[in-house]
PDB file of C-alpha atoms and ligand atoms in Angstrom:
ATOM      1  CA  MET M   1      -2.704 -18.049   0.451  1.00 94.00           C
ATOM      2  CA  ARG M   2      -5.456 -19.777  -1.456  1.00 97.00           C
ATOM      3  CA  ALA M   3      -6.391 -19.823  -5.141  1.00 98.00           C
ATOM      4  CA  LYS M   4      -9.677 -17.973  -5.587  1.00 98.00           C
ATOM      5  CA  THR M   5     -12.652 -19.246  -7.567  1.00 98.00           C
ATOM      6  CA  PRO M   6     -13.818 -17.330 -10.664  1.00 98.00           C
ATOM      7  CA  ALA M   7     -16.758 -15.980  -8.641  1.00 98.00           C
ATOM      8  CA  GLU M   8     -14.413 -14.789  -5.884  1.00 98.00           C
ATOM      9  CA  ILE M   9     -12.140 -13.138  -8.434  1.00 98.00           C
ATOM     10  CA  GLU M  10     -15.141 -11.252  -9.805  1.00 98.00           C
ATOM     11  CA  ILE M  11     -15.940 -10.033  -6.284  1.00 98.00           C
ATOM     12  CA  MET M  12     -12.359  -8.900  -5.741  1.00 98.00           C
ATOM     13  CA  ARG M  13     -12.349  -7.105  -9.106  1.00 98.00           C
ATOM     14  CA  GLU M  14     -15.490  -5.231  -8.187  1.00 98.00           C
ATOM     15  CA  GLY M  15     -14.340  -4.451  -4.648  1.00 98.00           C
ATOM     16  CA  GLY M  16     -10.877  -3.494  -5.893  1.00 98.00           C
ATOM     17  CA  LYS M  17     -12.315  -0.990  -8.324  1.00 98.00           C
ATOM     18  CA  LYS M  18     -14.432   0.582  -5.599  1.00 98.00           C
ATOM     19  CA  LEU M  19     -11.380   0.774  -3.351  1.00 98.00           C
ATOM     20  CA  ALA M  20      -9.308   2.407  -6.113  1.00 98.00           C
ATOM     21  CA  GLN M  21     -12.010   4.988  -6.770  1.00 98.00           C
ATOM     22  CA  THR M  22     -12.187   5.798  -3.065  1.00 98.00           C
ATOM     23  CA  LEU M  23      -8.405   6.236  -2.821  1.00 98.00           C
ATOM     24  CA  GLN M  24      -8.478   8.521  -5.861  1.00 98.00           C
ATOM     25  CA  LYS M  25     -11.144  10.709  -4.274  1.00 98.00           C
ATOM     26  CA  LEU M  26      -8.993  10.993  -1.159  1.00 98.00           C
ATOM     27  CA  ALA M  27      -5.795  11.696  -3.091  1.00 98.00           C
ATOM     28  CA  VAL M  28      -7.201  14.878  -4.648  1.00 98.00           C
ATOM     29  CA  LYS M  29      -8.193  16.087  -1.166  1.00 98.00           C
ATOM     30  CA  VAL M  30      -4.618  15.884   0.107  1.00 98.00           C
ATOM     31  CA  GLN M  31      -3.875  19.583   0.351  1.00 97.00           C
ATOM     32  CA  PRO M  32      -2.439  21.965   2.907  1.00 97.00           C
ATOM     33  CA  ASP M  33      -4.727  22.519   5.947  1.00 97.00           C
ATOM     34  CA  ILE M  34      -6.843  19.380   5.763  1.00 98.00           C
ATOM     35  CA  THR M  35      -6.221  17.038   8.703  1.00 98.00           C
ATOM     36  CA  PRO M  36      -5.613  13.289   8.410  1.00 98.00           C
ATOM     37  CA  ARG M  37      -8.592  12.828  10.724  1.00 98.00           C
ATOM     38  CA  GLU M  38     -10.822  14.646   8.232  1.00 98.00           C
ATOM     39  CA  LEU M  39      -9.457  12.524   5.386  1.00 98.00           C
ATOM     40  CA  ALA M  40     -10.164   9.348   7.353  1.00 98.00           C
ATOM     41  CA  ASN M  41     -13.708  10.522   8.087  1.00 98.00           C
ATOM     42  CA  ILE M  42     -14.281  11.120   4.378  1.00 98.00           C
ATOM     43  CA  ALA M  43     -12.816   7.675   3.700  1.00 98.00           C
ATOM     44  CA  GLU M  44     -15.219   6.102   6.176  1.00 98.00           C
ATOM     45  CA  GLU M  45     -18.230   7.723   4.478  1.00 98.00           C
ATOM     46  CA  GLU M  46     -17.036   6.753   1.009  1.00 98.00           C
ATOM     47  CA  VAL M  47     -16.299   3.187   2.067  1.00 98.00           C
ATOM     48  CA  LYS M  48     -19.827   2.798   3.417  1.00 97.00           C
ATOM     49  CA  LYS M  49     -21.385   4.476   0.372  1.00 97.00           C
ATOM     50  CA  ALA M  50     -19.511   2.087  -1.921  1.00 98.00           C
ATOM     51  CA  GLY M  51     -20.773  -0.955  -0.021  1.00 98.00           C
ATOM     52  CA  LEU M  52     -17.286  -1.772   1.260  1.00 98.00           C
ATOM     53  CA  ARG M  53     -16.567  -2.952   4.791  1.00 98.00           C
ATOM     54  CA  PRO M  54     -14.214  -0.820   6.956  1.00 98.00           C
ATOM     55  CA  ILE M  55     -12.330  -3.812   8.311  1.00 98.00           C
ATOM     56  CA  LEU M  56      -9.280  -1.912   9.518  1.00 97.00           C
ATOM     57  CA  LYS M  57     -11.295  -0.030  12.125  1.00 97.00           C
ATOM     58  CA  GLY M  58     -10.852  -2.019  15.313  1.00 96.00           C
ATOM     59  CA  TYR M  59      -8.367  -4.427  13.718  1.00 96.00           C
ATOM     60  CA  GLU M  60      -5.915  -5.247  16.516  1.00 96.00           C
ATOM     61  CA  GLY M  61      -7.139  -2.047  18.138  1.00 95.00           C
ATOM     62  CA  PHE M  62      -6.398   0.253  15.181  1.00 97.00           C
ATOM     63  CA  PRO M  63      -8.729   3.263  15.589  1.00 96.00           C
ATOM     64  CA  ALA M  64      -9.485   4.290  11.978  1.00 98.00           C
ATOM     65  CA  VAL M  65     -10.597   2.931   8.596  1.00 98.00           C
ATOM     66  CA  MET M  66      -7.241   3.679   7.050  1.00 98.00           C
ATOM     67  CA  CYS M  67      -3.602   4.401   7.773  1.00 98.00           C
ATOM     68  CA  ILE M  68      -2.302   7.889   6.929  1.00 98.00           C
ATOM     69  CA  SER M  69       1.445   8.305   7.269  1.00 98.00           C
ATOM     70  CA  ILE M  70       3.237  11.607   6.723  1.00 98.00           C
ATOM     71  CA  ASN M  71       6.867  12.343   5.754  1.00 98.00           C
ATOM     72  CA  ASP M  72       9.187  10.239   7.936  1.00 98.00           C
ATOM     73  CA  ALA M  73       6.194   8.122   8.972  1.00 98.00           C
ATOM     74  CA  ILE M  74       6.314   5.345   6.411  1.00 97.00           C
ATOM     75  CA  VAL M  75       3.249   3.210   7.247  1.00 98.00           C
ATOM     76  CA  HIS M  76       0.591   2.455   9.908  1.00 98.00           C
ATOM     77  CA  GLY M  77       0.063   6.111  10.834  1.00 98.00           C
ATOM     78  CA  MET M  78      -3.054   6.843  12.899  1.00 98.00           C
ATOM     79  CA  PRO M  79      -5.016   9.704  11.301  1.00 98.00           C
ATOM     80  CA  GLY M  80      -4.459  12.630  13.658  1.00 97.00           C
ATOM     81  CA  LYS M  81      -5.620  16.215  14.022  1.00 98.00           C
ATOM     82  CA  LYS M  82      -2.444  17.983  12.947  1.00 97.00           C
ATOM     83  CA  PRO M  83      -3.133  19.694   9.600  1.00 98.00           C
ATOM     84  CA  ILE M  84      -1.205  18.651   6.521  1.00 98.00           C
ATOM     85  CA  LYS M  85       1.146  21.362   5.280  1.00 98.00           C
ATOM     86  CA  GLU M  86       2.599  22.328   1.922  1.00 98.00           C
ATOM     87  CA  GLY M  87       5.469  19.991   1.037  1.00 98.00           C
ATOM     88  CA  ASP M  88       4.287  16.981   3.043  1.00 98.00           C
ATOM     89  CA  VAL M  89       4.460  13.499   1.553  1.00 98.00           C
ATOM     90  CA  VAL M  90       1.235  11.751   2.532  1.00 98.00           C
ATOM     91  CA  ASN M  91       0.656   8.017   2.355  1.00 98.00           C
ATOM     92  CA  LEU M  92      -2.945   6.822   2.132  1.00 98.00           C
ATOM     93  CA  ASP M  93      -3.316   3.095   2.831  1.00 98.00           C
ATOM     94  CA  LEU M  94      -6.827   1.672   2.697  1.00 98.00           C
ATOM     95  CA  THR M  95      -7.760  -1.923   3.474  1.00 98.00           C
ATOM     96  CA  VAL M  96     -11.402  -2.912   2.985  1.00 98.00           C
ATOM     97  CA  GLY M  97     -13.655  -5.905   2.839  1.00 98.00           C
ATOM     98  CA  TYR M  98     -16.001  -6.527  -0.062  1.00 98.00           C
ATOM     99  CA  LYS M  99     -18.513  -9.269   0.535  1.00 98.00           C
ATOM    100  CA  ASN M 100     -16.354 -11.939   2.192  1.00 97.00           C
ATOM    101  CA  LEU M 101     -13.005 -10.906   0.731  1.00 98.00           C
ATOM    102  CA  ILE M 102     -10.315  -8.341   1.534  1.00 98.00           C
ATOM    103  CA  LEU M 103      -8.422  -5.839  -0.621  1.00 98.00           C
ATOM    104  CA  ASP M 104      -5.474  -3.597   0.215  1.00 98.00           C
ATOM    105  CA  SER M 105      -4.071  -0.616  -1.705  1.00 98.00           C
ATOM    106  CA  ALA M 106      -1.990   2.482  -0.981  1.00 98.00           C
ATOM    107  CA  ILE M 107      -0.599   5.577  -2.665  1.00 98.00           C
ATOM    108  CA  SER M 108       1.749   8.364  -1.633  1.00 98.00           C
ATOM    109  CA  VAL M 109       0.981  11.898  -2.712  1.00 98.00           C
ATOM    110  CA  TYR M 110       2.680  15.274  -2.409  1.00 98.00           C
ATOM    111  CA  ALA M 111       0.760  18.067  -0.698  1.00 98.00           C
ATOM    112  CA  GLY M 112       1.344  21.072  -2.893  1.00 96.00           C
ATOM    113  CA  LYS M 113       2.236  21.933  -6.451  1.00 92.00           C
ATOM    114  CA  ASN M 114       5.860  21.466  -7.401  1.00 94.00           C
ATOM    115  CA  PRO M 115       7.665  18.737  -5.496  1.00 97.00           C
ATOM    116  CA  PRO M 116      11.439  19.231  -5.168  1.00 98.00           C
ATOM    117  CA  ALA M 117      13.641  16.889  -7.225  1.00 98.00           C
ATOM    118  CA  ASP M 118      14.347  14.423  -4.404  1.00 98.00           C
ATOM    119  CA  ILE M 119      10.660  13.996  -3.566  1.00 98.00           C
ATOM    120  CA  LYS M 120       9.918  13.476  -7.258  1.00 98.00           C
ATOM    121  CA  ARG M 121      12.599  10.792  -7.358  1.00 98.00           C
ATOM    122  CA  LEU M 122      11.150   9.133  -4.239  1.00 98.00           C
ATOM    123  CA  LEU M 123       7.562   9.077  -5.489  1.00 98.00           C
ATOM    124  CA  GLU M 124       8.424   8.097  -9.047  1.00 98.00           C
ATOM    125  CA  GLY M 125      10.934   5.436  -7.987  1.00 98.00           C
ATOM    126  CA  THR M 126       8.592   3.786  -5.494  1.00 98.00           C
ATOM    127  CA  LYS M 127       5.701   3.823  -7.957  1.00 98.00           C
ATOM    128  CA  ARG M 128       7.898   2.383 -10.707  1.00 98.00           C
ATOM    129  CA  ALA M 129       9.082  -0.284  -8.276  1.00 98.00           C
ATOM    130  CA  LEU M 130       5.471  -1.368  -7.749  1.00 98.00           C
ATOM    131  CA  GLU M 131       4.948  -1.513 -11.511  1.00 98.00           C
ATOM    132  CA  ALA M 132       8.164  -3.516 -11.968  1.00 98.00           C
ATOM    133  CA  GLY M 133       7.144  -5.929  -9.207  1.00 98.00           C
ATOM    134  CA  ILE M 134       3.800  -6.516 -10.908  1.00 98.00           C
ATOM    135  CA  ARG M 135       5.450  -6.922 -14.331  1.00 98.00           C
ATOM    136  CA  ALA M 136       7.714  -9.607 -12.831  1.00 98.00           C
ATOM    137  CA  ILE M 137       4.639 -11.772 -12.175  1.00 98.00           C
ATOM    138  CA  LYS M 138       4.661 -14.097 -15.157  1.00 98.00           C
ATOM    139  CA  GLY M 139       1.688 -16.186 -14.068  1.00 98.00           C
ATOM    140  CA  ASP M 140       1.395 -19.645 -12.560  1.00 98.00           C
ATOM    141  CA  GLY M 141       4.642 -20.681 -10.877  1.00 97.00           C
ATOM    142  CA  THR M 142       6.098 -17.198 -10.364  1.00 98.00           C
ATOM    143  CA  ARG M 143       8.510 -17.187  -7.410  1.00 98.00           C
ATOM    144  CA  VAL M 144       8.189 -14.517  -4.720  1.00 98.00           C
ATOM    145  CA  GLY M 145      11.875 -13.678  -5.270  1.00 98.00           C
ATOM    146  CA  ASP M 146      11.088 -12.678  -8.871  1.00 98.00           C
ATOM    147  CA  ILE M 147       8.849  -9.901  -7.554  1.00 98.00           C
ATOM    148  CA  SER M 148      11.242  -8.926  -4.744  1.00 98.00           C
ATOM    149  CA  ALA M 149      14.242  -8.664  -7.078  1.00 98.00           C
ATOM    150  CA  ALA M 150      12.360  -6.522  -9.605  1.00 98.00           C
ATOM    151  CA  ILE M 151      11.298  -4.127  -6.852  1.00 98.00           C
ATOM    152  CA  GLN M 152      14.776  -3.962  -5.350  1.00 98.00           C
ATOM    153  CA  ASN M 153      16.452  -3.339  -8.715  1.00 98.00           C
ATOM    154  CA  THR M 154      14.105  -0.460  -9.424  1.00 98.00           C
ATOM    155  CA  LEU M 155      14.535   1.151  -6.004  1.00 98.00           C
ATOM    156  CA  ASP M 156      18.314   0.723  -6.234  1.00 98.00           C
ATOM    157  CA  GLY M 157      18.220   2.410  -9.642  1.00 98.00           C
ATOM    158  CA  TYR M 158      16.552   5.425  -8.054  1.00 98.00           C
ATOM    159  CA  ASN M 159      19.079   5.362  -5.188  1.00 98.00           C
ATOM    160  CA  LEU M 160      16.355   4.868  -2.579  1.00 98.00           C
ATOM    161  CA  GLY M 161      16.574   3.049   0.750  1.00 97.00           C
ATOM    162  CA  VAL M 162      14.684  -0.267   0.549  1.00 98.00           C
ATOM    163  CA  ILE M 163      12.799  -0.842   3.797  1.00 98.00           C
ATOM    164  CA  ARG M 164      13.684  -4.390   4.743  1.00 98.00           C
ATOM    165  CA  ASP M 165      11.576  -5.053   7.823  1.00 97.00           C
ATOM    166  CA  LEU M 166       8.199  -4.455   6.178  1.00 98.00           C
ATOM    167  CA  VAL M 167       6.799  -6.715   3.482  1.00 98.00           C
ATOM    168  CA  GLY M 168       3.948  -7.338   1.073  1.00 98.00           C
ATOM    169  CA  HIS M 169       1.739 -10.346   1.667  1.00 98.00           C
ATOM    170  CA  ALA M 170      -0.905 -12.624   0.284  1.00 98.00           C
ATOM    171  CA  VAL M 171      -4.393 -11.215   0.949  1.00 98.00           C
ATOM    172  CA  GLY M 172      -8.028 -12.204   0.535  1.00 98.00           C
ATOM    173  CA  ASP M 173      -9.433 -14.152   3.469  1.00 98.00           C
ATOM    174  CA  LYS M 174      -7.346 -12.189   5.973  1.00 98.00           C
ATOM    175  CA  ILE M 175      -5.382  -8.933   5.687  1.00 97.00           C
ATOM    176  CA  HIS M 176      -2.018 -10.594   6.099  1.00 98.00           C
ATOM    177  CA  GLU M 177      -1.523 -14.123   4.772  1.00 98.00           C
ATOM    178  CA  GLU M 178       1.561 -16.159   3.990  1.00 98.00           C
ATOM    179  CA  PRO M 179       3.767 -15.850   2.094  1.00 98.00           C
ATOM    180  CA  SER M 180       5.443 -12.534   2.805  1.00 98.00           C
ATOM    181  CA  ILE M 181       6.589 -10.594  -0.229  1.00 98.00           C
ATOM    182  CA  PRO M 182       9.801  -8.749   0.661  1.00 98.00           C
ATOM    183  CA  ASN M 183      10.937  -5.736  -1.313  1.00 98.00           C
ATOM    184  CA  TYR M 184      14.416  -7.145  -1.813  1.00 98.00           C
ATOM    185  CA  GLY M 185      15.532 -10.595  -2.839  1.00 98.00           C
ATOM    186  CA  VAL M 186      16.816 -12.908  -5.523  1.00 98.00           C
ATOM    187  CA  ALA M 187      14.870 -13.913  -8.655  1.00 98.00           C
ATOM    188  CA  GLY M 188      14.132 -17.623  -8.946  1.00 98.00           C
ATOM    189  CA  THR M 189      14.034 -18.129  -5.172  1.00 98.00           C
ATOM    190  CA  GLY M 190      11.284 -18.174  -2.540  1.00 98.00           C
ATOM    191  CA  PRO M 191       7.746 -19.551  -2.406  1.00 98.00           C
ATOM    192  CA  VAL M 192       5.976 -20.481  -5.648  1.00 98.00           C
ATOM    193  CA  LEU M 193       2.765 -18.590  -6.465  1.00 98.00           C
ATOM    194  CA  PRO M 194       0.082 -20.616  -8.228  1.00 98.00           C
ATOM    195  CA  ALA M 195      -2.481 -19.044 -10.571  1.00 98.00           C
ATOM    196  CA  GLY M 196      -5.535 -17.762  -8.718  1.00 98.00           C
ATOM    197  CA  VAL M 197      -3.794 -16.425  -5.631  1.00 98.00           C
ATOM    198  CA  THR M 198      -4.142 -12.774  -4.666  1.00 98.00           C
ATOM    199  CA  ILE M 199      -1.252 -10.805  -3.212  1.00 98.00           C
ATOM    200  CA  ALA M 200      -0.524  -7.295  -1.967  1.00 99.00           C
ATOM    201  CA  VAL M 201       2.640  -5.974  -3.609  1.00 99.00           C
ATOM    202  CA  GLU M 202       3.867  -2.940  -1.676  1.00 98.00           C
ATOM    203  CA  PRO M 203       7.292  -1.369  -2.050  1.00 98.00           C
ATOM    204  CA  MET M 204       8.278   0.988   0.779  1.00 98.00           C
ATOM    205  CA  ALA M 205      11.300   3.225   0.290  1.00 98.00           C
ATOM    206  CA  SER M 206      13.034   6.240   1.779  1.00 98.00           C
ATOM    207  CA  LEU M 207      15.359   9.038   0.753  1.00 98.00           C
ATOM    208  CA  GLY M 208      17.802   7.957   3.434  1.00 98.00           C
ATOM    209  CA  ASP M 209      18.750   4.853   5.368  1.00 97.00           C
ATOM    210  CA  TRP M 210      16.291   1.936   5.458  1.00 97.00           C
ATOM    211  CA  HIS M 211      16.119   1.326   9.216  1.00 98.00           C
ATOM    212  CA  ILE M 212      12.773   1.893  10.935  1.00 98.00           C
ATOM    213  CA  ASP M 213      11.360   2.314  14.455  1.00 98.00           C
ATOM    214  CA  THR M 214       7.906   2.221  15.983  1.00 98.00           C
ATOM    215  CA  ALA M 215       6.697   5.594  17.278  1.00 97.00           C
ATOM    216  CA  ASN M 216       5.442   6.203  20.836  1.00 96.00           C
ATOM    217  CA  ASP M 217       1.847   5.632  19.753  1.00 96.00           C
ATOM    218  CA  ASP M 218       2.833   1.959  19.206  1.00 96.00           C
ATOM    219  CA  TRP M 219       1.472   2.044  15.636  1.00 97.00           C
ATOM    220  CA  THR M 220       3.226   4.526  13.390  1.00 98.00           C
ATOM    221  CA  VAL M 221       6.322   3.141  11.703  1.00 98.00           C
ATOM    222  CA  ILE M 222       8.911   5.892  11.278  1.00 98.00           C
ATOM    223  CA  MET M 223      12.266   6.166   9.541  1.00 98.00           C
ATOM    224  CA  ARG M 224      14.998   6.005  12.189  1.00 98.00           C
ATOM    225  CA  ASP M 225      17.040   8.736  10.480  1.00 98.00           C
ATOM    226  CA  GLY M 226      13.990  10.974   9.959  1.00 98.00           C
ATOM    227  CA  SER M 227      14.203  10.690   6.184  1.00 98.00           C
ATOM    228  CA  ILE M 228      11.079  10.917   4.042  1.00 98.00           C
ATOM    229  CA  GLY M 229       9.438   7.707   2.897  1.00 98.00           C
ATOM    230  CA  ALA M 230       6.915   6.537   0.299  1.00 98.00           C
ATOM    231  CA  HIS M 231       4.721   3.480  -0.204  1.00 98.00           C
ATOM    232  CA  PHE M 232       2.611   2.264  -3.113  1.00 98.00           C
ATOM    233  CA  GLU M 233       0.470  -0.881  -2.958  1.00 98.00           C
ATOM    234  CA  HIS M 234      -1.837  -2.875  -5.195  1.00 98.00           C
ATOM    235  CA  THR M 235      -3.743  -6.100  -4.666  1.00 98.00           C
ATOM    236  CA  VAL M 236      -2.867  -8.295  -7.643  1.00 98.00           C
ATOM    237  CA  LEU M 237      -4.232 -11.570  -9.008  1.00 98.00           C
ATOM    238  CA  VAL M 238      -1.717 -14.107 -10.324  1.00 98.00           C
ATOM    239  CA  THR M 239      -3.257 -15.326 -13.589  1.00 98.00           C
ATOM    240  CA  GLU M 240      -2.239 -18.348 -15.714  1.00 98.00           C
ATOM    241  CA  ASP M 241       0.282 -16.314 -17.680  1.00 98.00           C
ATOM    242  CA  GLY M 242       0.615 -12.945 -15.977  1.00 98.00           C
ATOM    243  CA  ALA M 243      -0.978 -10.653 -13.429  1.00 98.00           C
ATOM    244  CA  GLU M 244      -4.112  -8.573 -13.086  1.00 98.00           C
ATOM    245  CA  VAL M 245      -4.227  -5.511 -10.847  1.00 98.00           C
ATOM    246  CA  LEU M 246      -7.452  -5.788  -8.850  1.00 98.00           C
ATOM    247  CA  THR M 247      -7.209  -2.381  -7.171  1.00 98.00           C
ATOM    248  CA  ALA M 248      -7.217  -0.470 -10.463  1.00 97.00           C
ATOM    249  CA  ILE M 249      -9.703   2.285 -11.310  1.00 93.00           C
TER     250      ILE M 249
HETATM  251  N1  MF3 J   1      -2.708  -1.780   4.976  1.00 91.08           N
HETATM  252  C1  MF3 J   1      -1.614  -2.363   5.711  1.00 91.08           C
HETATM  253  C2  MF3 J   1      -0.820  -3.231   4.761  1.00 91.08           C
HETATM  254  O1  MF3 J   1      -0.597  -2.815   3.659  1.00 91.08           O
HETATM  255  C3  MF3 J   1      -2.095  -3.165   6.855  1.00 91.08           C
HETATM  256  C4  MF3 J   1      -2.567  -2.322   7.934  1.00 91.08           C
HETATM  257  S1  MF3 J   1      -3.020  -3.287   9.226  1.00 91.08           S
HETATM  258  C5  MF3 J   1      -2.404  -2.493  10.550  1.00 91.08           C
HETATM  259  O2  MF3 J   1      -0.391  -4.314   5.020  1.00 91.08           O
HETATM  260  F1  MF3 J   1      -3.021  -2.986  11.536  1.00 91.08           F
HETATM  261  F2  MF3 J   1      -1.136  -2.760  10.601  1.00 91.08           F
HETATM  262  F3  MF3 J   1      -2.585  -1.209  10.430  1.00 91.08           F
HETATM  263 CO1   CO J   2      -2.078  -1.585   2.834  1.00 91.08          CO
HETATM  264 CO1   CO J   3      -0.614  -4.602   2.565  1.00 91.08          CO
END
């Protein structure tokens, strides 16, 4: 974690906007019959067109520009060739470089028209948890636990399982920097965040129990009980007196 200079913040703003626009383009393409592989190929083209760097490709051996995780796969899914079907919950997680800095953002979308009530609750609750986590950032001196507690309270309110073994993180020079930002915790505790630092806030939740496993491909993180999961993520700047979402459209 490192406070960014005004020039670096401007770069992250610009890169974040490009990333958000790319994710939005992908989100509308999430429909029955398209394959995750096709989505990732589109992402790769769009990333290059936007002048972004596809830093995930080859990162620790990861084969694609983005993670696409479906249903009980919660994160780190490798984009495969099995077509998406009506009713799937699809997580699109895109990490890119812009100039010398890194941005990270994710959304979960429903493939189809009318999601059943429990899927609505999952998607709405996880999205609201991200918003609550960002709202809990009151600027210079915010404690990580403030963010964690706000996320946890929101997910609890929606009766969702809070995934405990996966966390948000500071981001900018590397994908994953200290400190971790857990999605549960106690306000007023944990590392202090100074103004100028950039963090990835990313609640992950499920309709069932919170325990996870790693799939046989050694990448995909799946819910142990097979329940459906969701994940929303923004890269956020801690300002003097609040927060600014950098991966906004
Ligand atoms: N985008 C993921 C995150 O939100 C990081 C993916 S890196 C991987 O932290 F190697 F784990 F895929
Ligand atoms: Co991410
Ligand atoms: Co992240």
